[in-house]
Amino acid sequence: MPVEMDPVAFDAMVERALDGIPDELARLVRNVVVLIEDEAPEDDPDLLGLYDGIALTERWGDPMMELPDRIFVFRNNLLDMCDSVEELEEEVRITVVHEIAHHFGIDDDRLHDLGYA
């Protein structure tokens, strides 16, 4: 049975996941915005999250001269896949960490090895 949660409570859950990132890593995140969308893109409807940007390992120059990278969290897919609020909290945390890891240039294979894929 999918979890039901209003958007404000879900947004707060994403905020807690972001707050849970260790300070030494959070300080290194540059020019990134986190957006919560109801639906994943039509071309990949099963996504839980998406990093849209250039990883720090691929950048050169001043990142402040570029548009911000974007991390998307797809609310309905996360709600649909979880059976409890506790499971949802864990999946949101994993999704947020997974997408931030892409910002640092960590690929899906390494994330799988670390338990975040």
mmCIF file with all atom_site columns, N, CA, C and O in Angstrom, residues 17-61:
data_model
loop_
_atom_site.group_PDB
_atom_site.id
_atom_site.type_symbol
_atom_site.label_atom_id
_atom_site.label_alt_id
_atom_site.label_comp_id
_atom_site.label_asym_id
_atom_site.label_entity_id
_atom_site.label_seq_id
_atom_site.pdbx_PDB_ins_code
_atom_site.Cartn_x
_atom_site.Cartn_y
_atom_site.Cartn_z
_atom_site.occupancy
_atom_site.B_iso_or_equiv
_atom_site.pdbx_formal_charge
_atom_site.auth_seq_id
_atom_site.auth_comp_id
_atom_site.auth_asym_id
_atom_site.auth_atom_id
_atom_site.pdbx_PDB_model_num
ATOM 1   N N  . ALA A 1 17 ? 16.708 14.969 4.957   1.00 0.00 ? 17 ALA A N  1
ATOM 2   C CA . ALA A 1 17 ? 17.732 14.178 4.266   1.00 0.00 ? 17 ALA A CA 1
ATOM 3   C C  . ALA A 1 17 ? 18.924 15.064 3.885   1.00 0.00 ? 17 ALA A C  1
ATOM 4   O O  . ALA A 1 17 ? 20.082 14.668 4.050   1.00 0.00 ? 17 ALA A O  1
ATOM 5   N N  . LEU A 1 18 ? 18.634 16.267 3.411   1.00 0.00 ? 18 LEU A N  1
ATOM 6   C CA . LEU A 1 18 ? 19.717 17.201 3.072   1.00 0.00 ? 18 LEU A CA 1
ATOM 7   C C  . LEU A 1 18 ? 20.488 17.622 4.321   1.00 0.00 ? 18 LEU A C  1
ATOM 8   O O  . LEU A 1 18 ? 21.724 17.716 4.292   1.00 0.00 ? 18 LEU A O  1
ATOM 9   N N  . ASP A 1 19 ? 19.775 17.869 5.413   1.00 0.00 ? 19 ASP A N  1
ATOM 10  C CA . ASP A 1 19 ? 20.429 18.247 6.670   1.00 0.00 ? 19 ASP A CA 1
ATOM 11  C C  . ASP A 1 19 ? 21.295 17.122 7.214   1.00 0.00 ? 19 ASP A C  1
ATOM 12  O O  . ASP A 1 19 ? 22.226 17.376 7.984   1.00 0.00 ? 19 ASP A O  1
ATOM 13  N N  . GLY A 1 20 ? 21.000 15.883 6.827   1.00 0.00 ? 20 GLY A N  1
ATOM 14  C CA . GLY A 1 20 ? 21.759 14.738 7.307   1.00 0.00 ? 20 GLY A CA 1
ATOM 15  C C  . GLY A 1 20 ? 23.086 14.517 6.595   1.00 0.00 ? 20 GLY A C  1
ATOM 16  O O  . GLY A 1 20 ? 23.882 13.684 7.003   1.00 0.00 ? 20 GLY A O  1
ATOM 17  N N  . ILE A 1 21 ? 23.320 15.276 5.546   1.00 0.00 ? 21 ILE A N  1
ATOM 18  C CA . ILE A 1 21 ? 24.600 15.156 4.836   1.00 0.00 ? 21 ILE A CA 1
ATOM 19  C C  . ILE A 1 21 ? 25.689 15.757 5.719   1.00 0.00 ? 21 ILE A C  1
ATOM 20  O O  . ILE A 1 21 ? 25.538 16.874 6.230   1.00 0.00 ? 21 ILE A O  1
ATOM 21  N N  . PRO A 1 22 ? 26.781 15.029 5.918   1.00 0.00 ? 22 PRO A N  1
ATOM 22  C CA . PRO A 1 22 ? 27.847 15.552 6.786   1.00 0.00 ? 22 PRO A CA 1
ATOM 23  C C  . PRO A 1 22 ? 28.318 16.935 6.340   1.00 0.00 ? 22 PRO A C  1
ATOM 24  O O  . PRO A 1 22 ? 28.443 17.208 5.135   1.00 0.00 ? 22 PRO A O  1
ATOM 25  N N  . ASP A 1 23 ? 28.575 17.801 7.315   1.00 0.00 ? 23 ASP A N  1
ATOM 26  C CA . ASP A 1 23 ? 28.976 19.182 7.038   1.00 0.00 ? 23 ASP A CA 1
ATOM 27  C C  . ASP A 1 23 ? 30.183 19.265 6.113   1.00 0.00 ? 23 ASP A C  1
ATOM 28  O O  . ASP A 1 23 ? 30.240 20.136 5.250   1.00 0.00 ? 23 ASP A O  1
ATOM 29  N N  . GLU A 1 24 ? 31.151 18.358 6.290   1.00 0.00 ? 24 GLU A N  1
ATOM 30  C CA . GLU A 1 24 ? 32.362 18.427 5.468   1.00 0.00 ? 24 GLU A CA 1
ATOM 31  C C  . GLU A 1 24 ? 32.051 18.176 3.985   1.00 0.00 ? 24 GLU A C  1
ATOM 32  O O  . GLU A 1 24 ? 32.750 18.676 3.116   1.00 0.00 ? 24 GLU A O  1
ATOM 33  N N  . LEU A 1 25 ? 30.995 17.421 3.694   1.00 0.00 ? 25 LEU A N  1
ATOM 34  C CA . LEU A 1 25 ? 30.569 17.228 2.302   1.00 0.00 ? 25 LEU A CA 1
ATOM 35  C C  . LEU A 1 25 ? 29.635 18.348 1.859   1.00 0.00 ? 25 LEU A C  1
ATOM 36  O O  . LEU A 1 25 ? 29.750 18.848 0.738   1.00 0.00 ? 25 LEU A O  1
ATOM 37  N N  . ALA A 1 26 ? 28.716 18.723 2.708   1.00 0.00 ? 26 ALA A N  1
ATOM 38  C CA . ALA A 1 26 ? 27.745 19.767 2.356   1.00 0.00 ? 26 ALA A CA 1
ATOM 39  C C  . ALA A 1 26 ? 28.448 21.070 1.984   1.00 0.00 ? 26 ALA A C  1
ATOM 40  O O  . ALA A 1 26 ? 28.000 21.786 1.083   1.00 0.00 ? 26 ALA A O  1
ATOM 41  N N  . ARG A 1 27 ? 29.569 21.370 2.636   1.00 0.00 ? 27 ARG A N  1
ATOM 42  C CA . ARG A 1 27 ? 30.314 22.593 2.330   1.00 0.00 ? 27 ARG A CA 1
ATOM 43  C C  . ARG A 1 27 ? 30.872 22.576 0.919   1.00 0.00 ? 27 ARG A C  1
ATOM 44  O O  . ARG A 1 27 ? 31.155 23.624 0.344   1.00 0.00 ? 27 ARG A O  1
ATOM 45  N N  . LEU A 1 28 ? 31.060 21.382 0.354   1.00 0.00 ? 28 LEU A N  1
ATOM 46  C CA . LEU A 1 28 ? 31.643 21.254 -0.987  1.00 0.00 ? 28 LEU A CA 1
ATOM 47  C C  . LEU A 1 28 ? 30.610 21.318 -2.107  1.00 0.00 ? 28 LEU A C  1
ATOM 48  O O  . LEU A 1 28 ? 30.974 21.454 -3.268  1.00 0.00 ? 28 LEU A O  1
ATOM 49  N N  . VAL A 1 29 ? 29.352 21.198 -1.760  1.00 0.00 ? 29 VAL A N  1
ATOM 50  C CA . VAL A 1 29 ? 28.294 21.276 -2.761  1.00 0.00 ? 29 VAL A CA 1
ATOM 51  C C  . VAL A 1 29 ? 28.185 22.731 -3.206  1.00 0.00 ? 29 VAL A C  1
ATOM 52  O O  . VAL A 1 29 ? 28.019 23.629 -2.392  1.00 0.00 ? 29 VAL A O  1
ATOM 53  N N  . ARG A 1 30 ? 28.309 22.940 -4.505  1.00 0.00 ? 30 ARG A N  1
ATOM 54  C CA . ARG A 1 30 ? 28.318 24.295 -5.041  1.00 0.00 ? 30 ARG A CA 1
ATOM 55  C C  . ARG A 1 30 ? 27.278 24.447 -6.147  1.00 0.00 ? 30 ARG A C  1
ATOM 56  O O  . ARG A 1 30 ? 27.206 23.630 -7.053  1.00 0.00 ? 30 ARG A O  1
ATOM 57  N N  . ASN A 1 31 ? 26.514 25.511 -6.068  1.00 0.00 ? 31 ASN A N  1
ATOM 58  C CA . ASN A 1 31 ? 25.639 25.902 -7.168  1.00 0.00 ? 31 ASN A CA 1
ATOM 59  C C  . ASN A 1 31 ? 24.676 24.783 -7.567  1.00 0.00 ? 31 ASN A C  1
ATOM 60  O O  . ASN A 1 31 ? 24.575 24.418 -8.736  1.00 0.00 ? 31 ASN A O  1
ATOM 61  N N  . VAL A 1 32 ? 23.975 24.234 -6.579  1.00 0.00 ? 32 VAL A N  1
ATOM 62  C CA . VAL A 1 32 ? 23.023 23.140 -6.799  1.00 0.00 ? 32 VAL A CA 1
ATOM 63  C C  . VAL A 1 32 ? 21.694 23.522 -6.153  1.00 0.00 ? 32 VAL A C  1
ATOM 64  O O  . VAL A 1 32 ? 21.665 24.010 -5.032  1.00 0.00 ? 32 VAL A O  1
ATOM 65  N N  . VAL A 1 33 ? 20.620 23.272 -6.872  1.00 0.00 ? 33 VAL A N  1
ATOM 66  C CA . VAL A 1 33 ? 19.287 23.476 -6.330  1.00 0.00 ? 33 VAL A CA 1
ATOM 67  C C  . VAL A 1 33 ? 18.591 22.117 -6.295  1.00 0.00 ? 33 VAL A C  1
ATOM 68  O O  . VAL A 1 33 ? 18.772 21.292 -7.190  1.00 0.00 ? 33 VAL A O  1
ATOM 69  N N  . VAL A 1 34 ? 17.837 21.873 -5.234  1.00 0.00 ? 34 VAL A N  1
ATOM 70  C CA . VAL A 1 34 ? 17.061 20.628 -5.101  1.00 0.00 ? 34 VAL A CA 1
ATOM 71  C C  . VAL A 1 34 ? 15.604 20.967 -5.350  1.00 0.00 ? 34 VAL A C  1
ATOM 72  O O  . VAL A 1 34 ? 15.039 21.852 -4.690  1.00 0.00 ? 34 VAL A O  1
ATOM 73  N N  . LEU A 1 35 ? 15.019 20.259 -6.304  1.00 0.00 ? 35 LEU A N  1
ATOM 74  C CA . LEU A 1 35 ? 13.633 20.485 -6.697  1.00 0.00 ? 35 LEU A CA 1
ATOM 75  C C  . LEU A 1 35 ? 12.821 19.220 -6.482  1.00 0.00 ? 35 LEU A C  1
ATOM 76  O O  . LEU A 1 35 ? 13.286 18.124 -6.806  1.00 0.00 ? 35 LEU A O  1
ATOM 77  N N  . ILE A 1 36 ? 11.632 19.381 -5.957  1.00 0.00 ? 36 ILE A N  1
ATOM 78  C CA . ILE A 1 36 ? 10.745 18.241 -5.753  1.00 0.00 ? 36 ILE A CA 1
ATOM 79  C C  . ILE A 1 36 ? 9.636  18.342 -6.789  1.00 0.00 ? 36 ILE A C  1
ATOM 80  O O  . ILE A 1 36 ? 8.938  19.355 -6.865  1.00 0.00 ? 36 ILE A O  1
ATOM 81  N N  . GLU A 1 37 ? 9.526  17.301 -7.591  1.00 0.00 ? 37 GLU A N  1
ATOM 82  C CA . GLU A 1 37 ? 8.513  17.238 -8.638  1.00 0.00 ? 37 GLU A CA 1
ATOM 83  C C  . GLU A 1 37 ? 7.569  16.090 -8.319  1.00 0.00 ? 37 GLU A C  1
ATOM 84  O O  . GLU A 1 37 ? 7.993  15.079 -7.751  1.00 0.00 ? 37 GLU A O  1
ATOM 85  N N  . ASP A 1 38 ? 6.316  16.221 -8.697  1.00 0.00 ? 38 ASP A N  1
ATOM 86  C CA . ASP A 1 38 ? 5.370  15.122 -8.487  1.00 0.00 ? 38 ASP A CA 1
ATOM 87  C C  . ASP A 1 38 ? 5.713  13.920 -9.345  1.00 0.00 ? 38 ASP A C  1
ATOM 88  O O  . ASP A 1 38 ? 5.729  12.793 -8.869  1.00 0.00 ? 38 ASP A O  1
ATOM 89  N N  . GLU A 1 39 ? 5.982  14.146 -10.624 1.00 0.00 ? 39 GLU A N  1
ATOM 90  C CA . GLU A 1 39 ? 6.172  13.050 -11.582 1.00 0.00 ? 39 GLU A CA 1
ATOM 91  C C  . GLU A 1 39 ? 7.569  13.073 -12.176 1.00 0.00 ? 39 GLU A C  1
ATOM 92  O O  . GLU A 1 39 ? 8.143  14.136 -12.414 1.00 0.00 ? 39 GLU A O  1
ATOM 93  N N  . ALA A 1 40 ? 8.071  11.870 -12.467 1.00 0.00 ? 40 ALA A N  1
ATOM 94  C CA . ALA A 1 40 ? 9.329  11.724 -13.181 1.00 0.00 ? 40 ALA A CA 1
ATOM 95  C C  . ALA A 1 40 ? 9.105  12.057 -14.659 1.00 0.00 ? 40 ALA A C  1
ATOM 96  O O  . ALA A 1 40 ? 7.960  12.071 -15.127 1.00 0.00 ? 40 ALA A O  1
ATOM 97  N N  . PRO A 1 41 ? 10.177 12.296 -15.411 1.00 0.00 ? 41 PRO A N  1
ATOM 98  C CA . PRO A 1 41 ? 10.006 12.611 -16.829 1.00 0.00 ? 41 PRO A CA 1
ATOM 99  C C  . PRO A 1 41 ? 9.370  11.450 -17.597 1.00 0.00 ? 41 PRO A C  1
ATOM 100 O O  . PRO A 1 41 ? 9.575  10.281 -17.251 1.00 0.00 ? 41 PRO A O  1
ATOM 101 N N  . GLU A 1 42 ? 8.634  11.779 -18.638 1.00 0.00 ? 42 GLU A N  1
ATOM 102 C CA . GLU A 1 42 ? 7.954  10.759 -19.433 1.00 0.00 ? 42 GLU A CA 1
ATOM 103 C C  . GLU A 1 42 ? 8.915  9.750  -20.034 1.00 0.00 ? 42 GLU A C  1
ATOM 104 O O  . GLU A 1 42 ? 8.567  8.584  -20.193 1.00 0.00 ? 42 GLU A O  1
ATOM 105 N N  . ASP A 1 43 ? 10.137 10.184 -20.364 1.00 0.00 ? 43 ASP A N  1
ATOM 106 C CA . ASP A 1 43 ? 11.088 9.268  -20.995 1.00 0.00 ? 43 ASP A CA 1
ATOM 107 C C  . ASP A 1 43 ? 11.746 8.310  -20.002 1.00 0.00 ? 43 ASP A C  1
ATOM 108 O O  . ASP A 1 43 ? 12.418 7.364  -20.413 1.00 0.00 ? 43 ASP A O  1
ATOM 109 N N  . ASP A 1 44 ? 11.568 8.533  -18.705 1.00 0.00 ? 44 ASP A N  1
ATOM 110 C CA . ASP A 1 44 ? 12.090 7.619  -17.686 1.00 0.00 ? 44 ASP A CA 1
ATOM 111 C C  . ASP A 1 44 ? 11.161 7.678  -16.460 1.00 0.00 ? 44 ASP A C  1
ATOM 112 O O  . ASP A 1 44 ? 11.529 8.195  -15.405 1.00 0.00 ? 44 ASP A O  1
ATOM 113 N N  . PRO A 1 45 ? 9.949  7.139  -16.601 1.00 0.00 ? 45 PRO A N  1
ATOM 114 C CA . PRO A 1 45 ? 8.906  7.349  -15.585 1.00 0.00 ? 45 PRO A CA 1
ATOM 115 C C  . PRO A 1 45 ? 9.136  6.655  -14.247 1.00 0.00 ? 45 PRO A C  1
ATOM 116 O O  . PRO A 1 45 ? 8.421  6.934  -13.293 1.00 0.00 ? 45 PRO A O  1
ATOM 117 N N  . ASP A 1 46 ? 10.133 5.776  -14.135 1.00 0.00 ? 46 ASP A N  1
ATOM 118 C CA . ASP A 1 46 ? 10.364 5.042  -12.893 1.00 0.00 ? 46 ASP A CA 1
ATOM 119 C C  . ASP A 1 46 ? 11.422 5.671  -11.991 1.00 0.00 ? 46 ASP A C  1
ATOM 120 O O  . ASP A 1 46 ? 11.725 5.141  -10.928 1.00 0.00 ? 46 ASP A O  1
ATOM 121 N N  . LEU A 1 47 ? 11.995 6.785  -12.416 1.00 0.00 ? 47 LEU A N  1
ATOM 122 C CA . LEU A 1 47 ? 13.050 7.426  -11.627 1.00 0.00 ? 47 LEU A CA 1
ATOM 123 C C  . LEU A 1 47 ? 12.542 7.886  -10.264 1.00 0.00 ? 47 LEU A C  1
ATOM 124 O O  . LEU A 1 47 ? 11.415 8.338  -10.127 1.00 0.00 ? 47 LEU A O  1
ATOM 125 N N  . LEU A 1 48 ? 13.421 7.776  -9.271  1.00 0.00 ? 48 LEU A N  1
ATOM 126 C CA . LEU A 1 48 ? 13.154 8.333  -7.941  1.00 0.00 ? 48 LEU A CA 1
ATOM 127 C C  . LEU A 1 48 ? 13.791 9.709  -7.797  1.00 0.00 ? 48 LEU A C  1
ATOM 128 O O  . LEU A 1 48 ? 13.295 10.566 -7.078  1.00 0.00 ? 48 LEU A O  1
ATOM 129 N N  . GLY A 1 49 ? 14.922 9.887  -8.474  1.00 0.00 ? 49 GLY A N  1
ATOM 130 C CA . GLY A 1 49 ? 15.641 11.141 -8.434  1.00 0.00 ? 49 GLY A CA 1
ATOM 131 C C  . GLY A 1 49 ? 16.471 11.290 -9.688  1.00 0.00 ? 49 GLY A C  1
ATOM 132 O O  . GLY A 1 49 ? 16.657 10.329 -10.445 1.00 0.00 ? 49 GLY A O  1
ATOM 133 N N  . LEU A 1 50 ? 16.978 12.493 -9.906  1.00 0.00 ? 50 LEU A N  1
ATOM 134 C CA . LEU A 1 50 ? 17.769 12.767 -11.100 1.00 0.00 ? 50 LEU A CA 1
ATOM 135 C C  . LEU A 1 50 ? 18.724 13.915 -10.814 1.00 0.00 ? 50 LEU A C  1
ATOM 136 O O  . LEU A 1 50 ? 18.314 14.933 -10.241 1.00 0.00 ? 50 LEU A O  1
ATOM 137 N N  . TYR A 1 51 ? 19.974 13.739 -11.218 1.00 0.00 ? 51 TYR A N  1
ATOM 138 C CA . TYR A 1 51 ? 20.953 14.822 -11.157 1.00 0.00 ? 51 TYR A CA 1
ATOM 139 C C  . TYR A 1 51 ? 21.100 15.369 -12.565 1.00 0.00 ? 51 TYR A C  1
ATOM 140 O O  . TYR A 1 51 ? 21.382 14.634 -13.506 1.00 0.00 ? 51 TYR A O  1
ATOM 141 N N  . ASP A 1 52 ? 20.902 16.657 -12.717 1.00 0.00 ? 52 ASP A N  1
ATOM 142 C CA . ASP A 1 52 ? 21.033 17.320 -14.008 1.00 0.00 ? 52 ASP A CA 1
ATOM 143 C C  . ASP A 1 52 ? 22.078 18.417 -13.848 1.00 0.00 ? 52 ASP A C  1
ATOM 144 O O  . ASP A 1 52 ? 21.798 19.469 -13.267 1.00 0.00 ? 52 ASP A O  1
ATOM 145 N N  . GLY A 1 53 ? 23.284 18.123 -14.317 1.00 0.00 ? 53 GLY A N  1
ATOM 146 C CA . GLY A 1 53 ? 24.346 19.103 -14.193 1.00 0.00 ? 53 GLY A CA 1
ATOM 147 C C  . GLY A 1 53 ? 25.671 18.529 -14.619 1.00 0.00 ? 53 GLY A C  1
ATOM 148 O O  . GLY A 1 53 ? 25.738 17.470 -15.240 1.00 0.00 ? 53 GLY A O  1
ATOM 149 N N  . ILE A 1 54 ? 26.712 19.232 -14.269 1.00 0.00 ? 54 ILE A N  1
ATOM 150 C CA . ILE A 1 54 ? 28.076 18.816 -14.574 1.00 0.00 ? 54 ILE A CA 1
ATOM 151 C C  . ILE A 1 54 ? 28.760 18.488 -13.256 1.00 0.00 ? 54 ILE A C  1
ATOM 152 O O  . ILE A 1 54 ? 28.869 19.346 -12.375 1.00 0.00 ? 54 ILE A O  1
ATOM 153 N N  . ALA A 1 55 ? 29.190 17.245 -13.126 1.00 0.00 ? 55 ALA A N  1
ATOM 154 C CA . ALA A 1 55 ? 29.848 16.810 -11.885 1.00 0.00 ? 55 ALA A CA 1
ATOM 155 C C  . ALA A 1 55 ? 31.087 17.665 -11.601 1.00 0.00 ? 55 ALA A C  1
ATOM 156 O O  . ALA A 1 55 ? 31.743 18.155 -12.530 1.00 0.00 ? 55 ALA A O  1
ATOM 157 N N  . LEU A 1 56 ? 31.388 17.830 -10.330 1.00 0.00 ? 56 LEU A N  1
ATOM 158 C CA . LEU A 1 56 ? 32.554 18.621 -9.938  1.00 0.00 ? 56 LEU A CA 1
ATOM 159 C C  . LEU A 1 56 ? 33.835 18.099 -10.572 1.00 0.00 ? 56 LEU A C  1
ATOM 160 O O  . LEU A 1 56 ? 34.737 18.875 -10.877 1.00 0.00 ? 56 LEU A O  1
ATOM 161 N N  . THR A 1 57 ? 33.908 16.798 -10.801 1.00 0.00 ? 57 THR A N  1
ATOM 162 C CA . THR A 1 57 ? 35.095 16.198 -11.410 1.00 0.00 ? 57 THR A CA 1
ATOM 163 C C  . THR A 1 57 ? 35.230 16.540 -12.890 1.00 0.00 ? 57 THR A C  1
ATOM 164 O O  . THR A 1 57 ? 36.292 16.313 -13.472 1.00 0.00 ? 57 THR A O  1
ATOM 165 N N  . GLU A 1 58 ? 34.190 17.089 -13.487 1.00 0.00 ? 58 GLU A N  1
ATOM 166 C CA . GLU A 1 58 ? 34.187 17.412 -14.917 1.00 0.00 ? 58 GLU A CA 1
ATOM 167 C C  . GLU A 1 58 ? 34.243 18.926 -15.175 1.00 0.00 ? 58 GLU A C  1
ATOM 168 O O  . GLU A 1 58 ? 34.260 19.360 -16.314 1.00 0.00 ? 58 GLU A O  1
ATOM 169 N N  . ARG A 1 59 ? 34.260 19.715 -14.122 1.00 0.00 ? 59 ARG A N  1
ATOM 170 C CA . ARG A 1 59 ? 34.167 21.174 -14.270 1.00 0.00 ? 59 ARG A CA 1
ATOM 171 C C  . ARG A 1 59 ? 35.524 21.826 -14.424 1.00 0.00 ? 59 ARG A C  1
ATOM 172 O O  . ARG A 1 59 ? 36.526 21.318 -13.961 1.00 0.00 ? 59 ARG A O  1
ATOM 173 N N  . TRP A 1 60 ? 35.447 23.011 -15.000 1.00 0.00 ? 60 TRP A N  1
ATOM 174 C CA . TRP A 1 60 ? 36.601 23.904 -15.013 1.00 0.00 ? 60 TRP A CA 1
ATOM 175 C C  . TRP A 1 60 ? 36.052 25.323 -14.961 1.00 0.00 ? 60 TRP A C  1
ATOM 176 O O  . TRP A 1 60 ? 34.905 25.573 -15.294 1.00 0.00 ? 60 TRP A O  1
ATOM 177 N N  . GLY A 1 61 ? 36.816 26.241 -14.501 1.00 0.00 ? 61 GLY A N  1
ATOM 178 C CA . GLY A 1 61 ? 36.371 27.623 -14.428 1.00 0.00 ? 61 GLY A CA 1
ATOM 179 C C  . GLY A 1 61 ? 35.563 27.906 -13.181 1.00 0.00 ? 61 GLY A C  1
ATOM 180 O O  . GLY A 1 61 ? 35.541 27.143 -12.224 1.00 0.00 ? 61 GLY A O  1
#
